[in-house]
């Protein structure tokens, strides 16, 4: 067994274990952390497949940003475990049906009859000078340039829409800080020097 | 480099088991140690330098009791922290409580794997090393979030909430700032970025990317939770932030991570904007030959030391920012400037502006 195979089995093992632990974990924060571990294992396996750009993007986007926001939300939640348990049995039949349908669909689409070795050949090893990111960029900015840019515009629209939804433009009803006013403040605006005529000491 | 090749062959000859797998692991281990031990020493003496520099800036002497001129102070501090008791808060989540410092230090050290110190001196020459730095660097925030959440305490949670939002916002700024560097260098490989700055001080990227350089440096202060942006600790506001419940070695690990990150950010500034291992006297007729005997790694370390000093200088100079002002700085000032500068750099590329393109 070569070095690469040992690494592959280590990361595959952790991928499966952490995915299962994520599902069966009772603590939401721990579930998020197991999901992070699963992402890491997946990224490591992708690196073994010479898809290092995708692997790094997986970590950068999902682990570095999305999962941080997940943890952020979980910290804010006040999770009451008893209500979750009460709901669990109520919806159980419906959930089982949905789960079975999803598992059946995924095994039909992603099974070995679709992605087996007789359908797809073993990916070829590239030489040492092969640059994954250059090849991807050549595809993105030549053949797929319009879909790529459309996706970018779609994301921009989503950002603007989200900002518009939460933006309130009424300046009258809420208190607002004007930073430029605060920065340009002068000493004479804040402190008023008043000359007080002291009573003569001799009068005491 | 030839010396290294013979060393690798020697290890392979000495440890021939399992198709050389053990030898590969051993070589990786030796490489990691060759980086880690000097790094930890620099971190230890950086804390000493910080206390000394800030001491002199405030007209004090700083630590001067342990060893000659206080030289053994960091060793004494390390011993003290190691022998102290680690206190676990009741009802804290103990696994996550102990995992948090590990998640803080592991990325801070793992990032060093791709840093090029000289022509051909690195742990690994990753083709996407800049993205690797960003990706692994973004994991450091887990240490803070988990420390705040697992402590089951008021102030750590507040500190973690503040800094998590801050770190995520400033990662966007740093990402956009580095896009301009990538646009000029035409590569996300740190080695190639440094090689592209060859040919004298005029070729270094701080000239065409001057505003980006300033933004990157200020953002790196935020990313490393340094004054004047140290809202995660904010002694005068939230006691000690995420570190409140940590004691002994668990606290020391957070401390090590912060300083390792600071040195990393200083090295990154040098690599991105100040020519990496290149000498500042390149292409200057007389001085080039005078200084040609100095190896590139010395130049890198000298420039890095300057940026490390800047961190200390800034800490001694500026008062802490208010939280909403830091957020405003990120979203309303830095982000628009970086996006505008991306267009400026695109224009420079189209105009073939010499000498950078």
Coordinates of C-alpha atoms in Angstrom, one line a residue:
Chain A
X1 CA 0.0 0.0 0.0
X2 CA 1.6 3.3 -1.1
X3 CA 1.7 6.6 0.8
X4 CA -1.1 8.0 -1.3
X5 CA -3.5 5.1 -0.6
X6 CA -2.8 5.4 3.1
X7 CA -3.7 9.1 3.0
X8 CA -6.8 8.4 0.9
X9 CA -8.1 5.8 3.4
X10 CA -7.4 8.1 6.4
X11 CA -9.3 11.0 4.9
X12 CA -12.2 8.7 3.6
X13 CA -12.5 7.2 7.0
X14 CA -12.8 10.7 8.6
X15 CA -15.2 11.8 5.9
X16 CA -17.6 9.0 6.7
X17 CA -17.2 9.2 10.4
X18 CA -17.6 13.0 10.6
X19 CA -20.6 12.9 8.3
X20 CA -22.3 10.3 10.5
X21 CA -21.3 12.2 13.7
X22 CA -22.8 15.4 12.2
X23 CA -26.2 13.7 11.7
X24 CA -26.3 11.9 15.0
X25 CA -24.8 14.7 17.2
X26 CA -27.3 16.2 19.6
X27 CA -25.4 19.4 20.1
X28 CA -25.9 21.9 17.2
X29 CA -22.5 23.5 17.6
X30 CA -20.8 20.1 17.6
X31 CA -22.8 19.1 14.4
X32 CA -21.4 22.2 12.7
X33 CA -17.9 21.3 13.7
X34 CA -18.3 17.8 12.4
X35 CA -19.6 19.2 9.1
X36 CA -16.4 21.3 9.0
X37 CA -14.3 18.2 9.5
X38 CA -16.3 16.5 6.7
X39 CA -15.5 19.5 4.4
X40 CA -11.8 19.2 5.3
X41 CA -11.8 15.5 4.5
X42 CA -13.6 16.1 1.2
X43 CA -11.1 18.8 0.3
X44 CA -8.2 16.5 1.1
X45 CA -9.6 13.8 -1.2
X46 CA -10.1 16.4 -4.0
X47 CA -6.5 17.4 -3.6
X48 CA -5.5 13.7 -4.1
X49 CA -7.6 14.0 -7.3
X50 CA -5.5 17.0 -8.5
X51 CA -8.5 19.3 -8.1
X52 CA -6.6 21.6 -5.6
X53 CA -8.4 24.8 -6.7
X54 CA -11.8 23.3 -5.9
X55 CA -10.5 21.9 -2.6
X56 CA -9.2 25.3 -1.5
X57 CA -12.4 27.1 -2.6
X58 CA -14.4 24.6 -0.6
X59 CA -12.4 25.4 2.5
X60 CA -12.4 29.2 1.8
X61 CA -16.1 29.6 1.0
X62 CA -17.8 26.9 3.1
X63 CA -15.5 26.5 6.1
X64 CA -14.2 30.0 6.2
X65 CA -17.5 31.9 5.6
X66 CA -20.7 29.8 5.5
X67 CA -19.9 27.6 8.5
X68 CA -18.8 30.7 10.5
X69 CA -22.2 32.2 9.9
X70 CA -23.8 28.9 10.9
X71 CA -22.0 29.0 14.2
X72 CA -22.8 32.6 14.6
X73 CA -26.6 31.9 14.2
X74 CA -26.4 28.8 16.5
X75 CA -24.8 31.0 19.3
X76 CA -27.8 33.3 19.0
X77 CA -30.4 30.6 19.2
X78 CA -32.0 29.5 22.4
X79 CA -32.6 25.9 21.6
X80 CA -35.1 24.1 23.7
X81 CA -34.5 20.4 23.3
X82 CA -37.8 19.2 24.7
X83 CA -39.9 20.9 21.9
X84 CA -37.5 19.4 19.3
X85 CA -38.0 16.0 20.7
X86 CA -41.7 16.4 20.9
X87 CA -41.9 17.4 17.2
X88 CA -39.5 14.5 16.2
X89 CA -42.1 11.7 16.7
X90 CA -45.0 13.7 15.3
X91 CA -43.4 14.2 11.8
X92 CA -41.5 10.9 11.8
X93 CA -43.6 9.0 9.2
X94 CA -43.4 11.9 6.7
X95 CA -39.7 12.3 7.3
X96 CA -39.0 8.7 6.8
X97 CA -40.8 8.7 3.4
X98 CA -38.9 11.8 2.3
X99 CA -35.6 10.3 3.5
X100 CA -36.2 7.1 1.6
X101 CA -37.1 8.9 -1.6
X102 CA -34.0 11.0 -1.4
X103 CA -31.8 8.0 -0.7
X104 CA -33.4 6.1 -3.6
X105 CA -32.9 9.1 -6.0
X106 CA -29.3 9.7 -5.0
X107 CA -28.4 6.0 -5.3
X108 CA -30.0 5.9 -8.8
X109 CA -28.2 9.1 -10.0
X110 CA -24.9 8.9 -8.2
X111 CA -24.6 5.1 -8.0
X112 CA -21.8 3.0 -9.6
X113 CA -23.9 2.3 -12.7
X114 CA -23.6 6.0 -13.6
X115 CA -20.1 6.8 -12.3
X116 CA -18.5 3.4 -12.3
X117 CA -15.2 2.6 -13.8
X118 CA -16.9 1.1 -16.9
X119 CA -18.6 4.4 -17.6
X120 CA -15.8 6.7 -16.7
X121 CA -12.2 5.7 -17.1
X122 CA -9.6 6.3 -14.3
X123 CA -8.6 10.0 -14.3
X124 CA -5.2 10.4 -15.9
X125 CA -2.3 11.6 -13.7
X126 CA -1.0 14.9 -15.0
X127 CA 2.7 15.8 -15.3
X128 CA 4.5 17.9 -12.6
X129 CA 4.0 21.2 -14.4
X130 CA 0.2 20.8 -14.7
X131 CA -1.6 23.8 -13.2
X132 CA -5.2 23.1 -12.2
X133 CA -6.1 26.8 -11.8
X134 CA -4.8 27.8 -15.3
X135 CA -6.8 25.1 -17.0
X136 CA -10.0 26.1 -15.1
X137 CA -9.4 29.8 -15.9
X138 CA -9.0 28.9 -19.6
X139 CA -12.4 27.2 -19.6
X140 CA -14.1 29.9 -17.5
X141 CA -12.9 32.9 -19.5
X142 CA -13.2 31.5 -23.0
X143 CA -15.9 28.8 -23.5
X144 CA -18.0 29.5 -20.4
X145 CA -17.5 33.3 -20.1
X146 CA -21.2 34.2 -20.5
X147 CA -22.6 31.7 -18.0
X148 CA -19.7 32.6 -15.6
X149 CA -20.5 36.3 -15.8
X150 CA -24.3 35.7 -15.6
X151 CA -23.7 33.8 -12.3
X152 CA -21.7 36.7 -11.0
X153 CA -24.4 39.2 -11.9
X154 CA -27.0 36.9 -10.2
X155 CA -25.0 37.0 -7.0
X156 CA -24.7 40.8 -7.2
X157 CA -28.5 41.0 -7.6
X158 CA -29.0 38.8 -4.6
X159 CA -26.7 41.0 -2.5
X160 CA -28.5 44.2 -3.6
X161 CA -31.9 42.6 -3.0
X162 CA -30.9 41.5 0.5
X163 CA -29.6 45.0 1.3
X164 CA -32.8 46.6 -0.1
X165 CA -35.0 44.3 2.0
X166 CA -33.4 45.4 5.3
X167 CA -32.8 49.0 4.4
X168 CA -35.0 51.6 6.0
X169 CA -34.8 55.1 4.6
X170 CA -36.8 57.0 7.2
X171 CA -34.3 59.3 8.9
X172 CA -37.0 60.7 11.3
X173 CA -38.0 57.7 13.4
X174 CA -34.7 56.2 14.3
X175 CA -31.5 57.5 15.8
X176 CA -28.5 57.6 13.5
X177 CA -24.9 58.4 13.9
X178 CA -23.2 60.7 11.5
X179 CA -19.6 59.6 11.5
X180 CA -18.4 62.6 9.4
X181 CA -19.9 64.9 12.0
X182 CA -18.2 63.0 14.8
X183 CA -14.8 63.1 13.0
X184 CA -15.0 66.8 12.2
X185 CA -16.0 67.8 15.7
X186 CA -14.1 70.7 17.2
X187 CA -13.2 71.4 20.7
X188 CA -15.5 74.5 20.8
X189 CA -18.5 72.3 19.9
X190 CA -18.0 70.0 22.8
X191 CA -16.6 72.2 25.6
X192 CA -18.0 75.6 26.5
X193 CA -15.7 77.7 28.6
X194 CA -17.5 80.0 30.9
X195 CA -15.8 82.7 32.8
X196 CA -17.2 82.8 36.3
X197 CA -16.7 85.8 38.4
X198 CA -15.4 84.5 41.7
X199 CA -16.6 86.1 44.8
X200 CA -14.0 88.1 46.6
X201 CA -12.3 86.1 49.4
X202 CA -12.3 89.0 51.8
X203 CA -16.1 89.1 51.9
X204 CA -16.1 85.7 53.8
Chain B
X1 CA 19.7 22.9 -2.4
X2 CA 22.2 20.2 -3.4
X3 CA 22.9 19.6 0.2
X4 CA 19.2 19.1 0.8
X5 CA 19.0 16.6 -2.1
X6 CA 21.8 14.5 -0.7
X7 CA 20.1 14.7 2.7
X8 CA 16.8 13.4 1.3
X9 CA 18.7 10.5 -0.5
X10 CA 20.5 9.7 2.8
X11 CA 17.2 9.5 4.7
X12 CA 15.7 7.3 2.0
X13 CA 18.7 5.0 2.2
X14 CA 18.6 4.8 6.0
X15 CA 14.9 4.2 6.2
X16 CA 13.9 1.9 3.3
X17 CA 10.8 0.4 4.8
X18 CA 7.3 0.5 3.2
X19 CA 8.4 1.8 -0.3
X20 CA 10.0 4.8 1.4
X21 CA 6.7 5.9 3.0
X22 CA 8.3 6.2 6.4
X23 CA 11.2 8.2 4.9
X24 CA 8.7 10.6 3.3
X25 CA 6.9 11.1 6.6
X26 CA 10.3 11.6 8.3
X27 CA 11.4 14.2 5.7
X28 CA 8.1 16.1 6.1
X29 CA 8.6 16.0 9.8
X30 CA 12.2 17.3 9.6
X31 CA 11.1 20.1 7.3
X32 CA 8.2 21.1 9.6
X33 CA 10.6 21.2 12.6
X34 CA 13.1 23.3 10.7
X35 CA 10.4 25.9 10.3
X36 CA 8.5 25.5 13.6
X37 CA 11.4 25.7 16.1
X38 CA 12.7 29.1 14.7
X39 CA 9.2 30.3 14.4
X40 CA 8.4 29.6 18.0
X41 CA 11.6 31.2 19.1
X42 CA 10.8 34.3 17.1
X43 CA 7.3 34.4 18.6
X44 CA 8.8 34.1 22.1
X45 CA 11.3 36.9 21.5
X46 CA 8.7 39.0 19.7
X47 CA 6.7 39.2 23.0
X48 CA 9.9 40.4 24.7
X49 CA 10.5 42.9 21.9
X50 CA 7.0 44.2 22.2
X51 CA 7.4 44.8 25.9
X52 CA 10.8 46.5 25.4
X53 CA 9.7 48.7 22.5
X54 CA 6.5 49.8 24.1
X55 CA 8.4 50.3 27.3
X56 CA 10.9 52.7 25.7
X57 CA 8.1 54.5 23.8
X58 CA 6.4 55.1 27.2
X59 CA 9.7 56.2 28.8
X60 CA 10.0 53.0 30.8
X61 CA 12.7 50.3 30.6
X62 CA 10.5 47.2 30.2
X63 CA 11.5 43.8 31.4
X64 CA 15.0 43.8 32.8
X65 CA 15.1 41.4 35.7
X66 CA 15.4 37.8 34.3
X67 CA 18.8 37.3 32.7
X68 CA 21.0 40.0 31.3
X69 CA 18.9 42.9 30.2
X70 CA 15.8 40.7 30.6
X71 CA 16.8 38.3 27.8
X72 CA 15.4 35.3 29.6
X73 CA 12.0 36.9 30.2
X74 CA 10.1 35.0 27.5
X75 CA 11.6 31.7 28.8
X76 CA 10.5 32.5 32.3
X77 CA 7.0 33.5 31.0
X78 CA 6.7 30.2 29.2
X79 CA 7.7 28.2 32.2
X80 CA 5.3 30.1 34.4
X81 CA 2.4 29.6 32.0
X82 CA 3.2 25.9 31.7
X83 CA 3.2 25.3 35.4
X84 CA 0.0 27.2 36.0
X85 CA -3.3 25.4 36.6
X86 CA -5.8 25.2 33.8
X87 CA -9.2 26.2 35.2
X88 CA -12.3 24.8 33.5
X89 CA -15.5 26.9 34.1
X90 CA -18.4 24.8 35.4
X91 CA -20.9 24.0 32.7
X92 CA -18.4 24.9 30.0
X93 CA -18.4 22.5 27.1
X94 CA -15.0 21.0 27.9
X95 CA -14.2 19.4 24.5
X96 CA -14.9 22.6 22.6
X97 CA -13.3 24.6 25.4
X98 CA -10.0 22.7 24.8
X99 CA -10.5 22.5 21.0
X100 CA -10.7 26.3 20.6
X101 CA -7.0 27.1 21.3
X102 CA -6.0 24.2 19.0
X103 CA -8.1 25.7 16.3
X104 CA -6.5 29.0 16.9
X105 CA -2.8 27.8 16.6
X106 CA -3.1 25.1 14.0
X107 CA -4.0 27.4 11.1
X108 CA -1.5 30.0 12.3
X109 CA 1.2 27.5 11.9
X110 CA -0.2 25.6 8.9
X111 CA -0.1 28.7 6.7
X112 CA 3.7 28.9 7.0
X113 CA 3.9 25.8 4.8
X114 CA 3.7 27.8 1.6
X115 CA 5.7 30.9 2.6
X116 CA 8.8 31.3 0.3
X117 CA 11.8 32.5 2.3
X118 CA 14.3 32.6 -0.6
X119 CA 14.7 31.4 -4.1
X120 CA 13.8 27.7 -3.6
X121 CA 13.6 27.7 0.2
X122 CA 10.1 26.7 1.2
X123 CA 8.2 23.8 2.7
X124 CA 6.1 23.3 -0.4
X125 CA 5.7 25.2 -3.6
X126 CA 1.9 25.1 -3.9
X127 CA 0.5 26.3 -7.2
X128 CA -2.4 28.1 -5.4
X129 CA -0.4 29.2 -2.3
X130 CA -2.1 32.6 -2.0
X131 CA -5.5 31.0 -1.9
X132 CA -4.2 28.4 0.5
X133 CA -3.1 31.3 2.8
X134 CA -6.5 32.9 2.6
X135 CA -8.4 29.6 3.1
X136 CA -6.3 28.4 6.1
X137 CA -6.2 31.9 7.5
X138 CA -10.0 32.1 7.5
X139 CA -10.1 29.0 9.8
X140 CA -8.5 31.0 12.6
X141 CA -11.8 32.6 13.4
X142 CA -13.1 29.3 14.7
X143 CA -10.7 29.5 17.6
X144 CA -12.2 32.7 18.7
X145 CA -15.9 31.8 18.1
X146 CA -15.5 28.5 19.9
X147 CA -13.6 30.0 22.8
X148 CA -16.4 32.5 23.3
X149 CA -19.2 29.9 23.0
X150 CA -17.7 27.0 24.9
X151 CA -16.7 29.2 27.9
X152 CA -20.4 29.6 28.8
X153 CA -19.6 33.0 30.1
X154 CA -20.9 36.5 29.3
X155 CA -17.8 38.5 28.2
X156 CA -16.2 35.8 26.1
X157 CA -19.4 35.5 24.1
X158 CA -19.6 39.2 23.6
X159 CA -16.0 39.3 22.5
X160 CA -16.4 36.4 20.1
X161 CA -19.5 37.9 18.5
X162 CA -17.8 41.2 17.9
X163 CA -14.6 39.7 16.5
X164 CA -16.3 37.0 14.3
X165 CA -18.3 39.7 12.4
X166 CA -15.2 41.8 12.2
X167 CA -12.9 39.1 10.9
X168 CA -15.4 37.9 8.3
X169 CA -15.8 41.5 7.0
X170 CA -12.1 42.2 6.8
X171 CA -11.4 38.9 5.1
X172 CA -13.4 40.3 2.2
X173 CA -11.3 43.4 2.1
X174 CA -8.0 41.4 2.2
X175 CA -9.4 39.1 -0.5
X176 CA -10.1 42.0 -2.8
X177 CA -6.8 43.7 -2.0
X178 CA -4.9 40.6 -3.0
X179 CA -6.9 40.3 -6.2
X180 CA -5.0 43.4 -7.4
X181 CA -1.6 41.7 -6.6
X182 CA -2.7 38.6 -8.5
X183 CA -3.7 40.8 -11.4
X184 CA -0.3 42.4 -11.7
X185 CA 1.7 39.2 -11.0
X186 CA -0.5 37.0 -13.1
X187 CA -0.2 34.2 -10.7
X188 CA -1.6 33.0 -7.3
X189 CA 1.7 31.3 -6.5
X190 CA 3.7 33.2 -3.9
X191 CA 7.0 32.2 -5.5
X192 CA 5.9 33.6 -8.8
X193 CA 4.6 36.8 -7.2
X194 CA 8.0 37.4 -5.7
X195 CA 9.9 36.5 -8.8
X196 CA 7.7 39.0 -10.8
X197 CA 9.0 41.8 -8.5
X198 CA 12.6 41.1 -9.6
X199 CA 14.8 43.9 -10.9
X200 CA 15.1 46.6 -8.3
X201 CA 13.0 48.6 -5.9
X202 CA 11.0 50.3 -8.7
X203 CA 9.5 46.9 -9.6
X204 CA 8.1 46.2 -6.2
X205 CA 4.3 46.3 -6.0
X206 CA 3.9 48.9 -3.3
X207 CA 4.4 51.6 -6.0
X208 CA 1.5 50.8 -8.3
X209 CA -0.6 49.4 -5.4
X210 CA 0.2 52.0 -2.8
X211 CA -3.4 52.5 -1.4
X212 CA -3.9 48.7 -1.5
X213 CA -0.7 48.2 0.5
X214 CA -2.0 50.6 3.2
X215 CA -5.4 48.9 3.3
X216 CA -3.8 45.4 3.5
X217 CA -1.6 46.5 6.4
X218 CA -4.5 48.0 8.3
X219 CA -6.7 45.0 7.6
X220 CA -3.9 42.7 8.8
X221 CA -4.0 44.6 12.1
X222 CA -7.7 43.7 12.3
X223 CA -7.2 40.1 11.3
X224 CA -4.6 39.6 14.0
X225 CA -6.7 41.4 16.6
X226 CA -4.0 44.0 17.3
X227 CA -4.4 47.4 18.7
X228 CA -6.0 49.8 17.7
X229 CA -8.6 47.1 16.5
X230 CA -8.3 44.7 19.4
X231 CA -12.1 44.6 20.1
X232 CA -11.9 40.8 20.8
X233 CA -10.0 41.5 24.0
X234 CA -10.9 45.1 24.7
X235 CA -9.7 45.1 28.3
X236 CA -11.4 48.3 29.1
X237 CA -14.7 47.3 27.6
X238 CA -15.3 43.5 28.0
X239 CA -12.6 42.5 30.5
X240 CA -10.5 40.2 28.3
X241 CA -13.0 39.0 25.7
X242 CA -12.6 35.4 24.6
X243 CA -9.6 34.9 26.9
X244 CA -11.4 35.6 30.1
X245 CA -11.9 31.9 31.1
X246 CA -8.6 30.7 29.8
X247 CA -5.6 30.2 32.1
X248 CA -2.2 28.6 32.0
X249 CA -1.2 26.9 28.8
X250 CA -4.6 27.2 27.1
X251 CA -4.2 31.0 27.3
X252 CA -0.6 30.8 26.2
X253 CA -1.6 28.9 23.0
X254 CA -4.0 31.8 22.1
X255 CA -1.1 34.2 22.7
X256 CA 1.3 32.1 20.5
X257 CA -1.3 32.0 17.7
X258 CA -1.8 35.8 17.8
X259 CA 1.9 36.5 17.5
X260 CA 2.5 33.8 14.9
X261 CA -0.3 35.4 12.9
X262 CA 1.3 38.8 13.3
X263 CA 4.7 37.6 11.9
X264 CA 2.8 35.8 9.1
X265 CA 1.0 39.0 8.1
X266 CA 4.3 40.9 8.2
X267 CA 5.9 38.3 5.9
X268 CA 2.9 38.4 3.6
X269 CA 3.1 42.2 3.3
X270 CA 6.8 41.9 2.3
X271 CA 6.0 39.1 -0.2
X272 CA 3.1 40.9 -1.8
X273 CA 4.3 44.5 -1.8
X274 CA 8.0 44.7 -0.9
X275 CA 9.7 42.3 -3.2
X276 CA 10.0 39.3 -0.9
X277 CA 13.6 38.0 -0.8
X278 CA 14.9 40.6 -3.4
X279 CA 17.5 43.1 -2.3
X280 CA 16.4 46.7 -2.3
X281 CA 19.8 47.6 -4.0
X282 CA 19.1 45.5 -7.1
X283 CA 19.9 47.4 -10.4
X284 CA 21.6 50.2 -8.6
X285 CA 25.1 50.3 -10.2
X286 CA 27.5 50.4 -7.3
X287 CA 25.5 49.3 -4.3
X288 CA 24.3 46.1 -6.0
X289 CA 27.8 44.6 -6.1
X290 CA 28.5 45.8 -2.5
X291 CA 25.5 44.0 -1.1
X292 CA 25.4 41.0 -3.4
X293 CA 26.9 38.7 -0.8
X294 CA 23.8 38.9 1.5
X295 CA 21.5 36.0 0.9
X296 CA 17.8 36.7 0.0
X297 CA 16.5 35.2 3.3
X298 CA 18.3 38.0 5.2
X299 CA 16.6 40.7 3.2
X300 CA 13.2 39.0 3.7
X301 CA 13.8 38.8 7.5
X302 CA 15.0 42.5 7.7
X303 CA 11.9 43.7 5.8
X304 CA 9.7 41.5 8.0
X305 CA 11.3 42.8 11.1
X306 CA 10.4 46.3 10.0
X307 CA 6.8 45.4 9.6
X308 CA 6.8 43.6 13.0
X309 CA 8.1 46.8 14.5
X310 CA 5.3 48.8 12.9
X311 CA 2.8 46.6 14.7
X312 CA 4.4 47.5 18.0
X313 CA 4.7 51.1 17.1
X314 CA 1.0 51.4 16.1
X315 CA 0.0 49.7 19.3
X316 CA 1.9 52.2 21.4
X317 CA 0.5 55.2 19.3
X318 CA -3.2 54.8 18.7
X319 CA -6.2 54.5 21.0
X320 CA -8.8 51.8 20.3
X321 CA -11.3 52.3 17.6
X322 CA -15.0 52.2 18.4
X323 CA -16.6 49.0 17.0
X324 CA -19.1 50.6 14.6
X325 CA -16.3 52.8 13.2
X326 CA -14.2 49.7 12.4
X327 CA -17.1 48.2 10.6
X328 CA -17.7 51.4 8.7
X329 CA -14.0 51.5 7.7
X330 CA -14.3 48.1 6.3
X331 CA -17.5 48.3 4.3
X332 CA -17.8 51.9 3.4
X333 CA -14.1 53.0 3.0
X334 CA -11.8 50.0 2.2
X335 CA -14.1 47.9 0.1
X336 CA -15.0 50.7 -2.4
X337 CA -11.3 51.7 -2.6
X338 CA -10.1 48.2 -3.4
X339 CA -12.8 47.7 -6.0
X340 CA -11.9 51.0 -7.6
X341 CA -8.3 50.0 -7.6
X342 CA -9.1 46.7 -9.3
X343 CA -10.3 48.8 -12.2
X344 CA -7.3 51.0 -12.0
X345 CA -5.0 48.0 -12.2
X346 CA -7.0 46.6 -15.1
X347 CA -6.5 49.9 -16.9
X348 CA -2.7 49.8 -16.1
X349 CA -2.7 46.3 -17.6
X350 CA -4.4 47.5 -20.7
X351 CA -2.0 50.5 -21.1
X352 CA 1.0 48.2 -20.5
X353 CA 2.3 50.6 -17.9
X354 CA 6.0 50.1 -17.5
X355 CA 7.9 48.8 -15.6
X356 CA 5.3 46.5 -13.9
X357 CA 3.6 45.0 -16.9

